[in-house]
Amino acid sequence: MIRTSWRQGGLCAVGIAVALLFVVGCGSDGSDSDQPAAEQLPAEVPTAHPDSEQSSNENETSQATEIAVVAADAEVYQQVLDKHRGKVVLVDYWALWCIPCIQRFPHTVKMQQEHGNEGLAVVSMSFDDPEREGDVLEFLKKNNASFDNLICQVAEDKDCFEVFNVDGGALPHFKVYDKTGKLRHTFATDPLAERQFTSSDIEEKVKELLAE
Amino acid sequence: MIRSYLTMVAVGLFVFFSYCDHGYSGKFNKVVDIGDQAPAWKNLIGVDNEQHSLKDHKDAKAVVVIFTCNHCPVAKAYEERFKGFVKEYQDKGVDVVAINVSNIEADRLDKMKIRAKEQEFNFEYLYDPSQEIARKYGATCTPHSFVLNEQRQIAYMGKFDDNMEIEKVKYHYLRDAVDSLLGGEKPEVEETLQVGCSISYEEQG
């Protein structure tokens, strides 16, 4: 079980946890992954939109939700994450100018369709110029993106890629948060990596977090 | 038993350090930092079918290195700016070298030649199918630019400017950095976060 816990690594927290577990808690093996993380969480997932004035159609079933795009800075982004507390959240950072993002987007939609009822919430964050919101929305509708769709809009002296910690400033980029709202996995271009991330890597990590 | 715990401690610490101390050299660059000696490329083929090396530019007061490619819309949006920069700075002792490391079909050497011809590139456009030079610079996306000073240390790295739409540009980071160097000063802004299409790195064998 210890092995499975560190194999999930990729984040500092896991490393620290494992290091501490081994250094401090040699006698208490077995306690790590047996800890029912879910029990420490709010039992129910809030479903109402905190920004409901911005969405006209508030159907609970994601399929029927009207597809919209909302301008987001770090604060709005956090509100969206908070709204999904209790769920695993997958965020797909993309842009119309990013060809691999366009190619990967259907996989993100599929993730929502396949794992939405298992506790996955999908969020998309476009880094297109807010002036292109119309084109972004058209793309989202065409792809059936029935989830929270954001378009980055930050103060003039700020950079979306910095505000949202997109390592290396390269798209595509993904982040996965666990049910407690903690950032657990970041998928970024890494010139040092033996291989770059794939859609299956994302799915694997999402499934791991769903199972927690 | 103790030994296995010790092994696990080692593994735990390894995981801890390899992920936590992920060793960003620069603020945004995992591999190189400002002031580092610039990784030198040797004998990279260019769209002119010649071999090119960093040392070919030994007389330049500054060398601008731009990782770019054919297909990326952001990189394409900057081509005119690169050309304009070359026109303006070539007589000031500044050389510009563009390097592509992408091996996708649209970026291969034959396509690079077509692109360079169509767009009338006035700078070297080199191909490194091994991708090694981009890894050495910690390049993540196209375009990703570096300015090397006369000693060939990295004096600036990151964005060319602050907006891919030319009419919205407010900060000319790379140009300002080069102007500083030509004036014998250190650039005021030495590093920005580059923005663009992810470089398609292949699995390392």
Short mmCIF file of C-alpha atoms in Angstrom, two decimals:
data_model
loop_
_atom_site.label_atom_id
_atom_site.label_comp_id
_atom_site.label_asym_id
_atom_site.label_seq_id
_atom_site.Cartn_x
_atom_site.Cartn_y
_atom_site.Cartn_z
CA MET A 1 0.00 0.00 0.00
CA ILE A 2 2.93 2.28 0.67
CA ARG A 3 4.13 1.62 -2.80
CA THR A 4 0.83 2.64 -4.31
CA SER A 5 0.83 5.81 -2.26
CA TRP A 6 4.17 7.04 -3.49
CA ARG A 7 3.55 5.96 -7.01
CA GLN A 8 0.88 8.59 -7.10
CA GLY A 9 3.67 11.10 -6.55
CA GLY A 10 4.20 14.10 -8.69
CA LEU A 11 3.38 16.63 -6.05
CA CYS A 12 5.34 17.98 -3.16
CA ALA A 13 2.68 16.98 -0.70
CA VAL A 14 2.95 13.37 -1.60
CA GLY A 15 6.71 13.48 -1.31
CA ILE A 16 6.52 15.20 2.04
CA ALA A 17 3.85 12.84 3.25
CA VAL A 18 5.84 9.83 2.22
CA ALA A 19 9.08 11.19 3.60
CA LEU A 20 7.43 12.06 6.90
CA LEU A 21 5.53 8.84 7.01
CA PHE A 22 8.73 6.89 6.71
CA VAL A 23 10.94 9.09 8.82
CA VAL A 24 8.49 9.72 11.63
CA GLY A 25 5.95 6.97 11.50
CA CYS A 26 7.84 3.77 10.93
CA GLY A 27 5.59 1.87 13.24
CA SER A 28 2.35 3.08 11.78
CA ASP A 29 2.45 1.63 8.33
CA GLY A 30 -0.90 1.17 6.76
CA SER A 31 -2.35 4.39 7.99
CA ASP A 32 -1.69 6.46 4.90
CA SER A 33 -3.97 5.39 2.13
CA ASP A 34 -6.42 3.87 4.57
CA GLN A 35 -7.20 7.31 5.80
CA PRO A 36 -10.65 7.93 4.45
CA ALA A 37 -10.02 11.38 3.08
CA ALA A 38 -13.61 11.63 1.94
CA GLU A 39 -14.88 11.44 5.48
CA GLN A 40 -13.18 14.68 6.35
CA LEU A 41 -15.06 16.47 3.61
CA PRO A 42 -18.41 18.11 3.41
CA ALA A 43 -20.70 15.25 2.54
CA GLU A 44 -22.68 17.08 -0.08
CA VAL A 45 -21.49 18.82 -3.17
CA PRO A 46 -22.89 22.29 -3.54
CA THR A 47 -24.61 22.43 -6.87
CA ALA A 48 -25.85 25.99 -7.05
CA HIS A 49 -23.81 28.47 -8.98
CA PRO A 50 -22.52 31.24 -6.70
CA ASP A 51 -22.49 33.44 -9.77
CA SER A 52 -25.96 32.41 -10.80
CA GLU A 53 -26.84 35.87 -12.04
CA GLN A 54 -24.43 35.20 -14.87
CA SER A 55 -26.01 31.98 -16.00
CA SER A 56 -29.53 32.08 -17.21
CA ASN A 57 -30.13 28.38 -17.37
CA GLU A 58 -29.51 26.52 -14.14
CA ASN A 59 -30.47 22.97 -14.93
CA GLU A 60 -28.82 20.46 -12.67
CA THR A 61 -28.05 17.95 -15.35
CA SER A 62 -24.90 19.02 -17.07
CA GLN A 63 -26.12 17.83 -20.44
CA ALA A 64 -28.97 20.30 -20.38
CA THR A 65 -26.94 23.22 -19.07
CA GLU A 66 -26.67 26.06 -21.49
CA ILE A 67 -23.09 26.39 -22.65
CA ALA A 68 -21.67 29.75 -21.64
CA VAL A 69 -18.32 31.35 -21.08
CA VAL A 70 -17.49 33.49 -18.08
CA ALA A 71 -14.60 35.94 -17.75
CA ALA A 72 -12.38 34.86 -14.89
CA ASP A 73 -9.54 36.26 -12.84
CA ALA A 74 -7.94 34.35 -9.97
CA GLU A 75 -10.88 35.14 -7.68
CA VAL A 76 -13.59 33.91 -10.01
CA TYR A 77 -11.49 30.84 -10.71
CA GLN A 78 -11.29 30.11 -6.99
CA GLN A 79 -15.06 30.53 -6.65
CA VAL A 80 -15.57 27.96 -9.37
CA LEU A 81 -13.19 25.56 -7.64
CA ASP A 82 -14.95 26.15 -4.31
CA LYS A 83 -18.29 25.44 -5.91
CA HIS A 84 -17.03 21.99 -6.82
CA ARG A 85 -15.56 21.18 -3.40
CA GLY A 86 -16.17 17.52 -2.75
CA LYS A 87 -15.51 16.67 -6.38
CA VAL A 88 -12.34 16.02 -8.27
CA VAL A 89 -11.81 18.97 -10.60
CA LEU A 90 -10.02 18.77 -13.94
CA VAL A 91 -9.07 22.09 -15.49
CA ASP A 92 -8.19 22.24 -19.17
CA TYR A 93 -6.23 25.38 -20.09
CA TRP A 94 -6.49 25.98 -23.79
CA ALA A 95 -6.66 28.55 -26.56
CA LEU A 96 -8.00 28.66 -30.09
CA TRP A 97 -4.46 29.27 -31.32
CA CYS A 98 -3.21 26.08 -29.68
CA ILE A 99 -3.62 23.23 -32.14
CA PRO A 100 -2.92 20.37 -29.70
CA CYS A 101 -5.42 21.95 -27.29
CA ILE A 102 -8.10 21.81 -29.96
CA GLN A 103 -7.18 18.20 -30.65
CA ARG A 104 -7.28 17.26 -26.98
CA PHE A 105 -10.46 19.12 -26.11
CA PRO A 106 -12.84 16.28 -27.08
CA HIS A 107 -11.01 14.09 -24.58
CA THR A 108 -11.74 16.63 -21.86
CA VAL A 109 -15.42 16.58 -22.83
CA LYS A 110 -15.34 12.79 -22.79
CA MET A 111 -13.87 12.85 -19.30
CA GLN A 112 -16.87 14.84 -18.12
CA GLN A 113 -19.28 12.51 -19.87
CA GLU A 114 -17.65 9.36 -18.54
CA HIS A 115 -16.73 10.43 -15.03
CA GLY A 116 -19.11 13.30 -14.32
CA ASN A 117 -21.47 11.08 -12.37
CA GLU A 118 -18.56 9.56 -10.45
CA GLY A 119 -17.68 12.93 -8.93
CA LEU A 120 -15.61 14.65 -11.58
CA ALA A 121 -16.17 18.30 -12.42
CA VAL A 122 -14.53 19.68 -15.55
CA VAL A 123 -13.59 23.32 -16.01
CA SER A 124 -12.15 24.87 -19.14
CA MET A 125 -10.05 28.01 -19.13
CA SER A 126 -9.43 29.76 -22.43
CA PHE A 127 -6.38 32.01 -22.76
CA ASP A 128 -7.71 33.67 -25.86
CA ASP A 129 -8.07 37.40 -26.03
CA PRO A 130 -11.43 38.21 -24.35
CA GLU A 131 -12.34 39.97 -27.59
CA ARG A 132 -12.56 36.53 -29.15
CA GLU A 133 -15.16 35.34 -26.65
CA GLY A 134 -17.63 34.76 -29.48
CA ASP A 135 -15.28 32.38 -31.29
CA VAL A 136 -14.46 30.66 -28.01
CA LEU A 137 -18.14 30.14 -27.28
CA GLU A 138 -18.77 28.80 -30.74
CA PHE A 139 -15.96 26.27 -30.28
CA LEU A 140 -17.29 25.25 -26.87
CA LYS A 141 -20.80 24.74 -28.22
CA LYS A 142 -19.55 22.76 -31.17
CA ASN A 143 -17.69 20.51 -28.75
CA ASN A 144 -20.60 20.15 -26.38
CA ALA A 145 -18.65 21.59 -23.47
CA SER A 146 -21.44 21.38 -20.89
CA PHE A 147 -19.37 22.49 -17.93
CA ASP A 148 -17.87 25.63 -16.44
CA ASN A 149 -16.14 27.47 -19.24
CA LEU A 150 -13.93 30.39 -18.30
CA ILE A 151 -11.95 32.87 -20.32
CA CYS A 152 -9.01 34.49 -18.61
CA GLN A 153 -9.41 38.17 -17.99
CA VAL A 154 -6.93 39.70 -15.58
CA ALA A 155 -5.77 43.23 -14.82
CA GLU A 156 -3.89 44.91 -17.65
CA ASP A 157 -0.51 44.63 -15.98
CA LYS A 158 -1.00 40.93 -15.28
CA ASP A 159 -0.34 37.93 -17.47
CA CYS A 160 -2.87 35.09 -17.56
CA PHE A 161 -0.14 32.47 -17.76
CA GLU A 162 1.52 33.83 -14.63
CA VAL A 163 -1.70 34.38 -12.70
CA PHE A 164 -2.72 30.77 -13.30
CA ASN A 165 0.76 29.30 -12.91
CA VAL A 166 1.05 27.74 -16.31
CA ASP A 167 4.57 26.34 -16.04
CA GLY A 168 6.69 27.24 -19.02
CA GLY A 169 3.90 29.33 -20.54
CA ALA A 170 3.07 26.46 -22.86
CA LEU A 171 -0.34 25.15 -23.85
CA PRO A 172 -1.86 22.59 -23.57
CA HIS A 173 -1.81 22.59 -19.79
CA PHE A 174 -3.97 20.75 -17.25
CA LYS A 175 -4.43 20.80 -13.51
CA VAL A 176 -6.26 18.30 -11.34
CA TYR A 177 -7.60 19.14 -7.87
CA ASP A 178 -8.69 16.54 -5.36
CA LYS A 179 -12.00 16.47 -3.51
CA THR A 180 -10.66 18.79 -0.82
CA GLY A 181 -9.80 21.40 -3.41
CA LYS A 182 -6.08 20.77 -3.21
CA LEU A 183 -4.03 20.97 -6.40
CA ARG A 184 -2.63 17.48 -6.81
CA HIS A 185 -1.41 17.18 -10.40
CA THR A 186 -0.14 19.62 -12.97
CA PHE A 187 0.44 18.57 -16.55
CA ALA A 188 2.88 20.94 -18.25
CA THR A 189 5.50 20.85 -20.96
CA ASP A 190 8.74 19.79 -19.34
CA PRO A 191 12.00 19.95 -21.31
CA LEU A 192 13.61 17.68 -18.73
CA ALA A 193 11.01 14.94 -18.76
CA GLU A 194 11.71 11.60 -20.34
CA ARG A 195 8.34 11.86 -22.01
CA GLN A 196 5.61 14.46 -22.12
CA PHE A 197 2.17 13.88 -20.64
CA THR A 198 -0.64 12.26 -22.57
CA SER A 199 -4.41 12.26 -22.25
CA SER A 200 -4.18 8.81 -20.65
CA ASP A 201 -1.88 10.18 -17.94
CA ILE A 202 -4.53 12.76 -17.07
CA GLU A 203 -7.27 10.17 -17.03
CA GLU A 204 -5.21 7.88 -14.82
CA LYS A 205 -4.63 10.61 -12.23
CA VAL A 206 -8.27 11.67 -12.31
CA LYS A 207 -9.35 8.08 -11.68
CA GLU A 208 -6.91 7.78 -8.78
CA LEU A 209 -8.32 10.89 -7.15
CA LEU A 210 -11.90 9.79 -7.77
CA ALA A 211 -11.10 6.58 -5.93
CA GLU A 212 -9.78 8.41 -2.86
CA MET B 1 13.01 -5.00 8.05
CA ILE B 2 15.03 -2.00 9.14
CA ARG B 3 16.82 -2.07 5.86
CA SER B 4 13.56 -1.97 3.96
CA TYR B 5 12.43 0.99 6.02
CA LEU B 6 15.68 2.75 5.28
CA THR B 7 15.14 2.08 1.60
CA MET B 8 11.69 3.54 1.89
CA VAL B 9 13.04 6.59 3.69
CA ALA B 10 15.47 7.05 0.85
CA VAL B 11 12.68 6.65 -1.67
CA GLY B 12 10.51 9.08 0.27
CA LEU B 13 13.26 11.66 0.43
CA PHE B 14 14.04 11.14 -3.22
CA VAL B 15 10.41 11.70 -4.16
CA PHE B 16 10.33 14.71 -1.88
CA PHE B 17 13.40 16.33 -3.34
CA SER B 18 12.79 15.42 -6.93
CA TYR B 19 9.34 16.96 -6.86
CA CYS B 20 9.66 19.77 -4.36
CA ASP B 21 13.08 21.02 -5.21
CA HIS B 22 12.19 20.91 -8.87
CA GLY B 23 15.06 23.29 -9.26
CA TYR B 24 13.82 26.15 -11.30
CA SER B 25 17.03 27.75 -12.41
CA GLY B 26 15.44 30.93 -13.61
CA LYS B 27 12.16 32.30 -12.38
CA PHE B 28 10.37 30.53 -15.21
CA ASN B 29 13.08 28.36 -16.69
CA LYS B 30 13.84 24.93 -15.29
CA VAL B 31 17.21 24.58 -16.92
CA VAL B 32 19.08 27.85 -17.38
CA ASP B 33 19.29 31.13 -15.52
CA ILE B 34 20.27 34.68 -16.31
CA GLY B 35 24.05 34.96 -16.37
CA ASP B 36 24.57 31.32 -17.33
CA GLN B 37 26.88 30.59 -20.21
CA ALA B 38 24.62 29.96 -23.18
CA PRO B 39 24.47 26.39 -24.45
CA ALA B 40 26.26 26.32 -27.79
CA TRP B 41 24.83 24.57 -30.81
CA LYS B 42 27.14 22.96 -33.31
CA ASN B 43 26.59 22.07 -36.92
CA LEU B 44 22.85 22.39 -37.08
CA ILE B 45 21.48 22.29 -40.55
CA GLY B 46 19.80 25.44 -41.80
CA VAL B 47 17.23 26.07 -44.50
CA ASP B 48 20.23 27.08 -46.64
CA ASN B 49 21.54 23.49 -46.36
CA GLU B 50 24.62 24.77 -44.54
CA GLN B 51 25.82 23.75 -41.09
CA HIS B 52 25.60 26.46 -38.45
CA SER B 53 27.10 26.90 -35.00
CA LEU B 54 26.95 29.52 -32.28
CA LYS B 55 30.64 30.21 -32.79
CA ASP B 56 29.88 31.45 -36.30
CA HIS B 57 28.61 34.58 -34.55
CA LYS B 58 31.79 35.34 -32.66
CA ASP B 59 31.84 38.97 -33.78
CA ALA B 60 28.26 39.72 -32.78
CA LYS B 61 27.67 42.07 -29.84
CA ALA B 62 24.55 40.11 -29.01
CA VAL B 63 22.89 36.98 -30.36
CA VAL B 64 19.14 36.53 -30.22
CA VAL B 65 18.08 32.87 -30.18
CA ILE B 66 14.45 32.11 -30.85
CA PHE B 67 12.93 28.66 -30.60
CA THR B 68 10.14 28.64 -33.11
CA CYS B 69 8.47 26.36 -35.64
CA ASN B 70 6.36 26.47 -38.80
CA HIS B 71 2.96 25.42 -37.57
CA CYS B 72 2.29 27.30 -34.34
CA PRO B 73 -0.07 30.24 -34.82
CA VAL B 74 1.71 32.23 -32.11
CA ALA B 75 5.11 31.67 -33.70
CA LYS B 76 3.65 32.65 -37.07
CA ALA B 77 2.20 35.81 -35.58
CA TYR B 78 5.73 36.84 -34.59
CA GLU B 79 7.56 36.16 -37.85
CA GLU B 80 7.02 39.68 -39.18
CA ARG B 81 8.34 41.09 -35.93
CA PHE B 82 11.45 38.91 -36.10
CA LYS B 83 12.11 40.13 -39.62
CA GLY B 84 11.60 43.74 -38.63
CA PHE B 85 13.93 43.29 -35.69
CA VAL B 86 16.65 41.86 -37.93
CA LYS B 87 16.36 44.79 -40.34
CA GLU B 88 16.69 47.22 -37.51
CA TYR B 89 19.49 45.54 -35.59
CA GLN B 90 21.68 43.71 -38.09
CA ASP B 91 23.86 46.79 -38.57
CA LYS B 92 24.19 47.19 -34.83
CA GLY B 93 26.01 43.89 -34.45
CA VAL B 94 23.02 41.83 -33.35
CA ASP B 95 22.50 38.41 -34.95
CA VAL B 96 19.24 36.50 -34.88
CA VAL B 97 19.06 32.72 -35.04
CA ALA B 98 15.77 30.84 -35.15
CA ILE B 99 15.83 27.16 -34.22
CA ASN B 100 13.11 24.60 -34.79
CA VAL B 101 13.20 21.30 -32.91
CA SER B 102 9.74 20.04 -33.76
CA ASN B 103 9.58 16.84 -35.75
CA ILE B 104 5.91 16.91 -36.60
CA GLU B 105 5.23 16.70 -40.30
CA ALA B 106 4.48 20.40 -40.75
CA ASP B 107 7.76 21.43 -39.13
CA ARG B 108 10.32 19.22 -40.84
CA LEU B 109 13.24 20.64 -42.79
CA ASP B 110 11.56 20.60 -46.20
CA LYS B 111 8.61 22.50 -44.74
CA MET B 112 10.98 24.87 -42.97
CA LYS B 113 12.58 25.68 -46.30
CA ILE B 114 9.19 26.42 -47.81
CA ARG B 115 8.18 28.59 -44.87
CA ALA B 116 11.47 30.52 -44.87
CA LYS B 117 11.16 31.17 -48.58
CA GLU B 118 7.49 32.16 -48.52
CA GLN B 119 7.97 34.47 -45.56
CA GLU B 120 11.33 35.74 -46.78
CA PHE B 121 13.12 35.04 -43.53
CA ASN B 122 16.16 37.29 -43.18
CA PHE B 123 17.67 35.22 -40.34
CA GLU B 124 19.16 31.77 -39.94
CA TYR B 125 16.50 29.12 -39.53
CA LEU B 126 18.04 25.94 -38.13
CA TYR B 127 16.72 22.46 -37.47
CA ASP B 128 17.67 20.23 -34.56
CA PRO B 129 15.69 17.00 -34.92
CA SER B 130 17.46 15.63 -31.82
CA GLN B 131 15.74 18.44 -29.84
CA GLU B 132 18.84 18.57 -27.65
CA ILE B 133 19.50 22.28 -27.99
CA ALA B 134 15.98 23.21 -26.91
CA ARG B 135 16.24 20.96 -23.86
CA LYS B 136 19.55 22.60 -22.95
CA TYR B 137 17.92 26.01 -23.05
CA GLY B 138 14.89 24.77 -21.13
CA ALA B 139 12.69 25.90 -23.98
CA THR B 140 9.04 25.05 -23.44
CA CYS B 141 7.10 26.67 -26.23
CA THR B 142 7.25 28.47 -29.53
CA PRO B 143 8.21 31.20 -29.68
CA HIS B 144 10.63 31.24 -26.75
CA SER B 145 13.45 33.74 -26.99
CA PHE B 146 16.86 34.27 -25.44
CA VAL B 147 19.31 37.14 -25.70
CA LEU B 148 23.00 36.31 -25.35
CA ASN B 149 25.41 39.09 -24.49
CA GLU B 150 28.88 39.59 -25.92
CA GLN B 151 30.30 36.99 -23.53
CA ARG B 152 27.50 34.68 -24.66
CA GLN B 153 25.85 34.60 -21.31
CA ILE B 154 22.09 34.60 -21.15
CA ALA B 155 21.12 38.21 -20.52
CA TYR B 156 17.39 37.97 -21.19
CA MET B 157 14.91 35.13 -21.73
CA GLY B 158 11.20 34.77 -22.23
CA LYS B 159 8.77 36.68 -24.41
CA PHE B 160 9.63 38.73 -27.47
CA ASP B 161 7.00 41.23 -26.37
CA ASP B 162 3.84 41.23 -24.30
CA ASN B 163 1.14 40.53 -26.88
CA MET B 164 0.81 38.15 -29.76
CA GLU B 165 -1.41 40.74 -31.45
CA ILE B 166 1.06 43.30 -32.65
CA GLU B 167 -1.27 46.28 -32.38
CA LYS B 168 -1.75 45.58 -28.66
CA VAL B 169 1.92 45.39 -27.73
CA LYS B 170 2.93 47.64 -24.87
CA TYR B 171 6.22 46.17 -23.68
CA HIS B 172 9.00 45.30 -26.11
CA TYR B 173 10.93 43.15 -23.69
CA LEU B 174 13.44 41.62 -26.08
CA ARG B 175 14.12 44.83 -27.95
CA ASP B 176 14.60 46.70 -24.66
CA ALA B 177 16.98 44.03 -23.42
CA VAL B 178 19.07 44.24 -26.58
CA ASP B 179 19.10 48.05 -26.41
CA SER B 180 20.37 47.84 -22.84
CA LEU B 181 23.16 45.47 -23.82
CA LEU B 182 24.18 47.66 -26.75
CA GLY B 183 24.31 50.57 -24.33
CA GLY B 184 26.58 48.61 -22.02
CA GLU B 185 23.87 48.06 -19.42
CA LYS B 186 22.16 45.05 -17.94
CA PRO B 187 18.57 44.68 -19.15
CA GLU B 188 16.06 46.07 -16.69
CA VAL B 189 13.75 43.09 -17.22
CA GLU B 190 15.86 39.96 -17.51
CA GLU B 191 13.20 37.28 -17.55
CA THR B 192 9.55 37.05 -18.54
CA LEU B 193 7.28 34.07 -18.92
CA GLN B 194 7.26 33.01 -22.53
CA VAL B 195 3.87 32.13 -24.00
CA GLY B 196 3.02 29.89 -26.89
CA CYS B 197 2.51 26.43 -28.30
CA SER B 198 4.05 23.62 -26.35
CA ILE B 199 7.20 22.21 -27.95
CA SER B 200 6.46 18.65 -29.04
CA TYR B 201 9.25 16.92 -27.20
CA GLU B 202 9.63 13.28 -28.02
CA GLU B 203 10.36 10.48 -25.64
CA GLN B 204 14.01 10.43 -24.67
CA GLY B 205 15.67 7.15 -25.49
#
